[in-house]
Tab-separated table of C-alpha atoms in Angstrom:
chain	number	residue	atom	x	y	z
Q	99	UNK	CA	67.935	87.981	29.476
Q	100	UNK	CA	69.629	90.961	30.613
Q	101	UNK	CA	73.136	89.878	32.303
Q	102	UNK	CA	73.110	91.168	35.793
Q	103	UNK	CA	75.342	90.002	38.656
Q	104	UNK	CA	73.846	91.457	41.749
Q	105	UNK	CA	73.872	89.726	45.163
Q	106	UNK	CA	71.167	89.988	48.035
Q	107	UNK	CA	73.699	90.483	50.749
Q	108	UNK	CA	73.348	93.600	52.551
Q	109	UNK	CA	75.982	95.571	54.347
Q	110	UNK	CA	75.704	95.754	58.230
Q	111	UNK	CA	74.409	99.031	59.549
Q	112	UNK	CA	77.465	99.573	61.397
Q	113	UNK	CA	79.535	99.410	58.155
Q	114	UNK	CA	80.817	103.030	57.260
Q	115	UNK	CA	81.881	104.568	54.104
Q	116	UNK	CA	85.270	105.242	55.717
Q	117	UNK	CA	85.438	101.628	56.568
Q	118	UNK	CA	85.014	100.780	52.668
Q	119	UNK	CA	87.608	103.540	51.754
Q	120	UNK	CA	90.183	102.119	54.183
Q	121	UNK	CA	90.198	98.959	52.225
Q	122	UNK	CA	91.370	100.607	49.183
Q	123	UNK	CA	95.309	100.967	48.808
Q	124	UNK	CA	96.403	104.484	49.407
Q	125	UNK	CA	98.586	104.577	46.349
Q	126	UNK	CA	95.358	104.465	44.379
Q	127	UNK	CA	94.382	108.088	45.372
Q	128	UNK	CA	97.683	109.607	44.414
Q	129	UNK	CA	97.601	112.019	41.578
Q	130	UNK	CA	100.054	111.150	38.994
Q	131	UNK	CA	100.838	114.168	36.735
Q	132	UNK	CA	102.475	112.267	33.643
Q	133	UNK	CA	99.327	109.996	33.464
Q	134	UNK	CA	97.003	112.954	33.843
Q	135	UNK	CA	98.431	114.678	30.882
Q	136	UNK	CA	98.926	111.682	28.892
Q	137	UNK	CA	95.224	111.351	29.130
Q	138	UNK	CA	94.689	114.796	27.936
Q	139	UNK	CA	97.157	113.965	24.946
Q	140	UNK	CA	95.032	110.822	24.305
Q	141	UNK	CA	91.926	112.539	24.255
Q	142	UNK	CA	93.012	115.420	22.006
Q	143	UNK	CA	94.591	112.726	19.621
Q	144	UNK	CA	91.434	111.009	19.641
Q	145	UNK	CA	89.286	113.941	18.858
Q	146	UNK	CA	91.550	115.068	16.141
Q	147	UNK	CA	91.539	111.771	14.229
Q	148	UNK	CA	87.603	111.988	14.792
Q	149	UNK	CA	87.609	115.281	13.021
Q	150	UNK	CA	89.889	114.422	10.399
Q	151	UNK	CA	87.737	111.391	9.778
Q	152	UNK	CA	84.388	113.806	9.400
Q	153	UNK	CA	86.584	116.066	6.971
Q	154	UNK	CA	87.613	113.257	4.673
Q	155	UNK	CA	85.261	110.198	4.951
Q	156	UNK	CA	82.808	109.672	2.180
Q	157	UNK	CA	79.244	110.707	3.074
Q	158	UNK	CA	78.130	106.904	3.678
Q	159	UNK	CA	80.988	106.599	6.471
Q	160	UNK	CA	79.995	109.768	8.187
Q	161	UNK	CA	77.757	108.165	10.985
Q	162	UNK	CA	80.709	106.347	12.037
Q	163	UNK	CA	83.004	109.318	11.906
Q	164	UNK	CA	80.300	111.357	14.280
Q	165	UNK	CA	80.011	108.248	16.622
Q	166	UNK	CA	83.876	107.903	17.066
Q	167	UNK	CA	84.224	111.685	17.488
Q	168	UNK	CA	81.341	112.248	19.866
Q	169	UNK	CA	82.753	109.361	21.945
Q	170	UNK	CA	86.247	110.853	21.889
Q	171	UNK	CA	84.770	114.165	23.150
Q	172	UNK	CA	83.088	112.063	25.971
Q	173	UNK	CA	86.738	111.405	27.018
Q	174	UNK	CA	87.310	115.223	27.050
Q	175	UNK	CA	84.166	115.400	29.636
Q	176	UNK	CA	85.859	112.728	31.600
Q	177	UNK	CA	89.102	114.884	32.039
Q	178	UNK	CA	86.983	117.768	33.142
Q	179	UNK	CA	85.235	115.450	35.459
Q	180	UNK	CA	88.550	114.637	37.197
Q	181	UNK	CA	89.167	118.397	37.286
Q	182	UNK	CA	85.759	118.983	39.025
Q	183	UNK	CA	86.577	116.392	41.462
Q	184	UNK	CA	90.127	118.008	42.214
Q	185	UNK	CA	91.764	114.454	41.037
Q	186	UNK	CA	93.330	115.728	38.210
Q	187	UNK	CA	96.017	118.190	39.650
Q	188	UNK	CA	96.975	119.179	43.158
Q	189	UNK	CA	96.474	122.761	42.173
Q	190	UNK	CA	93.032	123.951	41.896
Q	191	UNK	CA	93.768	126.672	39.297
Q	192	UNK	CA	94.934	123.975	37.068
Q	193	UNK	CA	91.709	121.892	37.721
Q	194	UNK	CA	89.609	124.843	37.117
Q	195	UNK	CA	91.562	125.929	33.733
Q	196	UNK	CA	91.663	122.352	32.199
Q	197	UNK	CA	88.013	121.795	33.445
Q	198	UNK	CA	86.854	124.749	31.615
Q	199	UNK	CA	88.656	124.104	28.548
Q	200	UNK	CA	87.812	120.325	28.400
Q	201	UNK	CA	84.066	121.385	28.630
Q	202	UNK	CA	84.042	124.362	26.211
Q	203	UNK	CA	83.702	122.238	23.046
Q	204	UNK	CA	80.819	120.590	24.933
Q	205	UNK	CA	79.339	123.802	25.690
Q	206	UNK	CA	79.109	122.689	29.286
Q	207	UNK	CA	79.504	125.202	31.998
Q	208	UNK	CA	82.281	123.686	34.524
Q	209	UNK	CA	81.466	125.180	37.829
Q	210	UNK	CA	77.852	124.787	37.572
Q	211	UNK	CA	78.217	121.000	36.666
Q	212	UNK	CA	80.810	120.752	39.386
Q	213	UNK	CA	78.609	121.937	42.237
Q	214	UNK	CA	75.535	120.141	41.174
Q	215	UNK	CA	77.522	116.996	40.430
Q	216	UNK	CA	79.209	117.167	43.967
Q	217	UNK	CA	75.694	117.518	45.293
Q	218	UNK	CA	74.925	113.935	43.347
Q	219	UNK	CA	77.794	112.422	45.095
Q	220	UNK	CA	76.618	113.644	48.649
Q	221	UNK	CA	73.212	112.474	48.037
Q	222	UNK	CA	73.304	109.418	45.603
Q	223	UNK	CA	70.060	107.711	45.239
Q	224	UNK	CA	68.443	109.914	47.886
Q	225	UNK	CA	65.089	111.082	47.348
Q	226	UNK	CA	64.489	115.006	47.412
Q	227	UNK	CA	68.225	115.520	46.942
Q	228	UNK	CA	69.706	113.521	44.057
Q	229	UNK	CA	69.720	115.257	40.773
Q	230	UNK	CA	70.679	112.715	38.385
Q	231	UNK	CA	67.776	110.500	36.934
Q	232	UNK	CA	65.612	111.319	39.990
Q	233	UNK	CA	62.324	109.437	39.879
Q	234	UNK	CA	59.118	111.101	39.942
Q	235	UNK	CA	56.701	110.194	42.749
Q	236	UNK	CA	53.132	109.271	41.699
Q	237	UNK	CA	52.050	112.912	43.174
Q	238	UNK	CA	54.930	114.585	41.114
Q	239	UNK	CA	53.937	112.736	38.007
Q	240	UNK	CA	50.270	113.551	38.510
Q	241	UNK	CA	50.977	117.183	39.276
Q	242	UNK	CA	53.091	117.698	36.218
Q	243	UNK	CA	50.648	116.166	33.889
Q	244	UNK	CA	50.897	117.899	30.492
Q	245	UNK	CA	54.412	119.236	29.154
Q	246	UNK	CA	56.464	118.111	32.216
Q	247	UNK	CA	55.039	114.575	32.707
Q	248	UNK	CA	55.429	113.926	28.859
Q	249	UNK	CA	58.715	114.859	28.745
Q	250	UNK	CA	59.213	112.804	31.877
Q	251	UNK	CA	57.880	109.875	29.946
Q	252	UNK	CA	60.059	110.365	26.992
Q	253	UNK	CA	63.337	110.365	28.738
Q	254	UNK	CA	62.485	107.390	30.797
Q	255	UNK	CA	61.569	105.238	27.711
Q	256	UNK	CA	62.963	105.178	24.315
Q	257	UNK	CA	64.236	108.825	24.402
Q	258	UNK	CA	66.407	108.422	27.254
Q	259	UNK	CA	69.416	109.564	25.049
Q	260	UNK	CA	67.891	113.241	25.508
Q	261	UNK	CA	68.210	112.983	29.228
Q	262	UNK	CA	71.642	114.413	29.328
Q	263	UNK	CA	70.564	117.539	27.168
Q	264	UNK	CA	67.775	118.350	29.412
Q	265	UNK	CA	69.716	118.097	32.337
Q	266	UNK	CA	72.328	120.433	30.885
Q	267	UNK	CA	69.852	122.957	30.086
Q	268	UNK	CA	67.979	123.034	33.066
Q	269	UNK	CA	70.503	122.965	35.669
Q	270	UNK	CA	73.647	124.796	34.537
Q	271	UNK	CA	72.444	128.107	33.049
Q	272	UNK	CA	70.681	129.556	36.064
Q	273	UNK	CA	72.654	130.995	39.001
Q	274	UNK	CA	69.418	131.213	41.142
Q	275	UNK	CA	69.629	127.316	41.473
Q	276	UNK	CA	72.763	127.519	43.571
Q	277	UNK	CA	73.672	128.829	46.988
Q	278	UNK	CA	74.762	132.505	47.061
Q	279	UNK	CA	78.408	131.356	47.585
Q	280	UNK	CA	78.607	129.681	44.317
Q	281	UNK	CA	76.919	131.997	42.196
Q	282	UNK	CA	79.562	134.025	40.911
Q	283	UNK	CA	81.630	130.784	39.679
Q	284	UNK	CA	78.447	129.433	38.040
Q	285	UNK	CA	77.726	132.962	36.373
Q	286	UNK	CA	81.535	132.971	35.088
Q	287	UNK	CA	81.215	129.330	33.525
Q	288	UNK	CA	77.991	129.890	31.794
Q	289	UNK	CA	78.810	133.278	30.471
Q	290	UNK	CA	82.178	131.861	29.231
Q	291	UNK	CA	80.349	128.990	27.429
Q	292	UNK	CA	77.797	131.530	25.880
Q	293	UNK	CA	80.794	133.688	24.695
Q	294	UNK	CA	82.600	130.584	23.114
Q	295	UNK	CA	79.190	129.446	21.410
Q	296	UNK	CA	78.551	133.211	20.126
Q	297	UNK	CA	82.060	133.300	18.580
Q	298	UNK	CA	82.840	129.751	17.674
Q	299	UNK	CA	79.634	128.385	16.223
Q	300	UNK	CA	79.271	131.518	13.804
Q	301	UNK	CA	82.793	130.971	12.611
Q	302	UNK	CA	82.372	127.326	11.953
Q	303	UNK	CA	79.182	128.134	9.945
Q	304	UNK	CA	80.839	130.837	7.879
Q	305	UNK	CA	83.906	128.627	7.140
Q	306	UNK	CA	82.119	125.271	6.563
Q	307	UNK	CA	78.599	125.982	5.839
Q	308	UNK	CA	75.314	124.670	7.639
Q	309	UNK	CA	76.343	121.120	6.676
Q	310	UNK	CA	79.662	121.806	8.409
Q	311	UNK	CA	77.987	122.877	11.454
Q	312	UNK	CA	75.835	119.512	11.435
Q	313	UNK	CA	79.081	117.472	10.662
Q	314	UNK	CA	81.511	118.959	13.171
Q	315	UNK	CA	79.562	120.157	15.902
Q	316	UNK	CA	75.826	119.018	16.077
Q	317	UNK	CA	76.123	115.211	15.277
Q	318	UNK	CA	79.481	114.559	17.449
Q	319	UNK	CA	77.637	116.820	20.380
Q	320	UNK	CA	74.507	114.735	20.395
Q	321	UNK	CA	76.641	111.449	20.266
Q	322	UNK	CA	78.329	112.717	23.463
Q	323	UNK	CA	74.999	113.374	25.111
Q	324	UNK	CA	73.892	109.827	24.005
Q	325	UNK	CA	76.776	108.609	25.880
Q	326	UNK	CA	76.254	110.873	28.798
Q	327	UNK	CA	72.595	109.805	29.064
Q	328	UNK	CA	73.399	106.160	28.738
Q	329	UNK	CA	76.208	106.218	31.135
Q	330	UNK	CA	74.459	108.235	33.969
Q	331	UNK	CA	71.172	106.260	33.664
Q	332	UNK	CA	72.880	102.854	34.022
Q	333	UNK	CA	75.110	104.050	36.869
Q	334	UNK	CA	72.268	104.325	39.388
Q	335	UNK	CA	69.005	103.076	37.653
Q	336	UNK	CA	68.168	99.459	37.797
Q	337	UNK	CA	64.731	97.808	38.566
Q	338	UNK	CA	66.043	96.494	41.812
Q	339	UNK	CA	67.915	99.576	42.830
Q	340	UNK	CA	66.179	101.440	45.469
Q	341	UNK	CA	66.261	105.341	45.710
Q	342	UNK	CA	65.532	106.050	49.532
Q	343	UNK	CA	63.933	108.600	51.719
Q	344	UNK	CA	66.304	110.639	53.790
Q	345	UNK	CA	65.688	108.710	57.070
Q	346	UNK	CA	66.453	105.429	55.385
Q	347	UNK	CA	69.416	106.569	53.246
Q	348	UNK	CA	72.960	105.215	54.319
Q	349	UNK	CA	76.319	106.641	52.884
Q	350	UNK	CA	78.104	103.149	52.727
Q	351	UNK	CA	75.099	101.103	51.388
Q	352	UNK	CA	73.789	103.543	48.931
Q	353	UNK	CA	77.286	104.651	47.442
Q	354	UNK	CA	78.682	100.717	47.149
Q	355	UNK	CA	75.448	98.928	46.369
Q	356	UNK	CA	73.429	101.562	44.639
Q	357	UNK	CA	76.164	102.319	41.868
Q	358	UNK	CA	76.404	100.063	39.118
Q	359	UNK	CA	79.571	98.545	37.384
Q	360	UNK	CA	78.803	98.254	33.445
Q	361	UNK	CA	81.327	96.811	31.113
Q	362	UNK	CA	80.980	98.470	27.682
Q	363	UNK	CA	83.073	97.638	24.354
Q	364	UNK	CA	86.731	98.101	25.064
Q	365	UNK	CA	87.012	101.086	22.605
Q	366	UNK	CA	84.452	102.833	24.401
Q	367	UNK	CA	86.163	101.918	27.917
Q	368	UNK	CA	89.486	103.702	26.379
Q	369	UNK	CA	88.072	106.678	24.861
Q	370	UNK	CA	86.174	107.487	27.992
Q	371	UNK	CA	88.948	106.697	30.488
Q	372	UNK	CA	86.935	104.151	32.301
Q	373	UNK	CA	84.321	106.217	33.732
Q	374	UNK	CA	81.930	103.300	33.818
Q	375	UNK	CA	84.063	101.573	36.539
Q	376	UNK	CA	81.895	103.560	38.525
Q	377	UNK	CA	81.678	101.890	42.046
Q	378	UNK	CA	85.117	102.936	43.320
Q	379	UNK	CA	84.229	106.753	42.065
Q	380	UNK	CA	81.279	106.616	44.401
Q	381	UNK	CA	83.320	105.042	47.241
Q	382	UNK	CA	85.487	107.966	46.911
Q	383	UNK	CA	85.853	110.959	44.108
Q	384	UNK	CA	89.417	111.515	45.046
Q	385	UNK	CA	90.552	108.363	42.865
Q	386	UNK	CA	91.574	109.524	39.712
Q	387	UNK	CA	90.147	107.957	36.614
Q	388	UNK	CA	93.421	106.075	35.474
Q	389	UNK	CA	93.335	104.394	38.912
Q	390	UNK	CA	89.649	103.203	38.711
Q	391	UNK	CA	90.212	99.574	37.538
Q	392	UNK	CA	92.976	98.892	40.363
Q	393	UNK	CA	90.680	100.453	42.889
Q	394	UNK	CA	87.687	98.410	41.379
Q	395	UNK	CA	89.762	95.151	41.731
Q	396	UNK	CA	90.458	95.978	45.322
Q	397	UNK	CA	86.646	96.603	46.155
Q	398	UNK	CA	85.803	93.566	44.319
Q	399	UNK	CA	88.346	91.291	46.576
Q	400	UNK	CA	86.829	92.963	49.514
Q	401	UNK	CA	83.286	93.979	49.099
Q	402	UNK	CA	82.302	92.045	45.718
Q	403	UNK	CA	79.411	90.281	47.120
Q	404	UNK	CA	77.582	93.502	47.796
Q	405	UNK	CA	78.673	95.158	44.408
Q	406	UNK	CA	76.079	95.318	41.214
Q	407	UNK	CA	77.859	94.445	38.027
Q	408	UNK	CA	76.197	94.211	34.556
Q	409	UNK	CA	77.221	94.341	30.753
Q	410	UNK	CA	75.855	97.016	28.287
Q	411	UNK	CA	73.382	95.795	25.954
Q	412	UNK	CA	70.455	97.395	24.173
Q	413	UNK	CA	68.140	94.678	26.187
Q	414	UNK	CA	69.659	96.221	29.463
Q	415	UNK	CA	68.535	99.922	28.164
Q	416	UNK	CA	65.227	98.428	27.000
Q	417	UNK	CA	64.706	96.714	30.649
Q	418	UNK	CA	65.369	100.169	32.165
Q	419	UNK	CA	63.115	101.910	29.970
Q	420	UNK	CA	60.362	99.732	30.262
Q	421	UNK	CA	60.429	99.131	33.979
Q	422	UNK	CA	62.154	102.190	35.902
Q	423	UNK	CA	59.585	104.865	35.677
Q	424	UNK	CA	57.813	106.096	38.947
Q	425	UNK	CA	59.239	105.843	42.538
Q	426	UNK	CA	57.884	103.170	44.662
Q	427	UNK	CA	59.120	102.853	48.474
Q	428	UNK	CA	58.557	99.036	48.332
Q	429	UNK	CA	59.614	97.701	44.997
Q	430	UNK	CA	61.648	100.354	43.775
Q	431	UNK	CA	59.800	101.578	40.726
Q	432	UNK	CA	56.409	101.396	39.250
Q	433	UNK	CA	55.825	101.306	35.387
Q	434	UNK	CA	53.995	104.196	33.726
Q	435	UNK	CA	51.292	101.562	32.815
Q	436	UNK	CA	50.725	100.583	36.498
Q	437	UNK	CA	50.502	104.293	37.582
Q	438	UNK	CA	48.224	105.245	34.736
Q	439	UNK	CA	45.887	102.535	35.262
Q	440	UNK	CA	45.678	103.197	39.354
Q	441	UNK	CA	45.111	106.988	38.543
Q	442	UNK	CA	42.117	106.066	36.089
Q	443	UNK	CA	40.509	104.096	38.841
Q	444	UNK	CA	40.872	106.709	41.606
């Protein structure tokens, strides 16, 4: 049985997101430059150890080295994530500089991600708006029959770990997907990524061979996307968490109760800077990653009966992959089996 602690309690309609934020001590929103830069040093050291282990490990230990290194690089993403939310530094030029540097080895365009991610936070679990693990409606699924629906089926079942790669490729290299005021920054970021890839990857292949490309880039990069896909699907996708239409969506309810706190092994939490202590992050993006656990404790004391908590397991991932397929306005999700059977009878 999947271990989930979820309550049937619901917030009153009068409760606002501001009411919830006010219960978090103000010091948890304060940026601490020393702690921020120590996080950078920690992630740099972890990645260096990872790459050293790849360089010197015997072949049969390489999968462990890849997995460690990819997890350490996920910590780089979390540092860039703080920069994107302006919770790393009070100076935006520092946030932009560190964010771009942290994202470059992941080939992730910083500004494109930042703008889309901000939109996700403004419209978490809102139909027609959220861009993270948005569930197809029956009509969208039927309309996309063929390649689109087949890819959707893959990433909603046993190939969920490809979801982050598809999200990365589809949304962050096309400036036309953004408002005109954002397009120049989006272009700057993806051009920088392309330039970096065009220079760095051939140098890696020339100096270490194609095997070196696989060992030092491809496999850690795939591990990073495995974690990104896993973290993000678990953050807001559960059989009993409802995506809502715009007229039924409520910021307080859907940020607090529509976000999942999931405990992962301690070494993953350390390397990834507690990004899965996720409820306080959706209550306010202004909380730096190093204060997320303190903020979570405060929320748990004041709003714990409304919060969704679980523990990572393969059974949890299987449950999501077996049940959370097509949007249903009444029972959250329908499975592909249910929808396909209904479509055949129509």
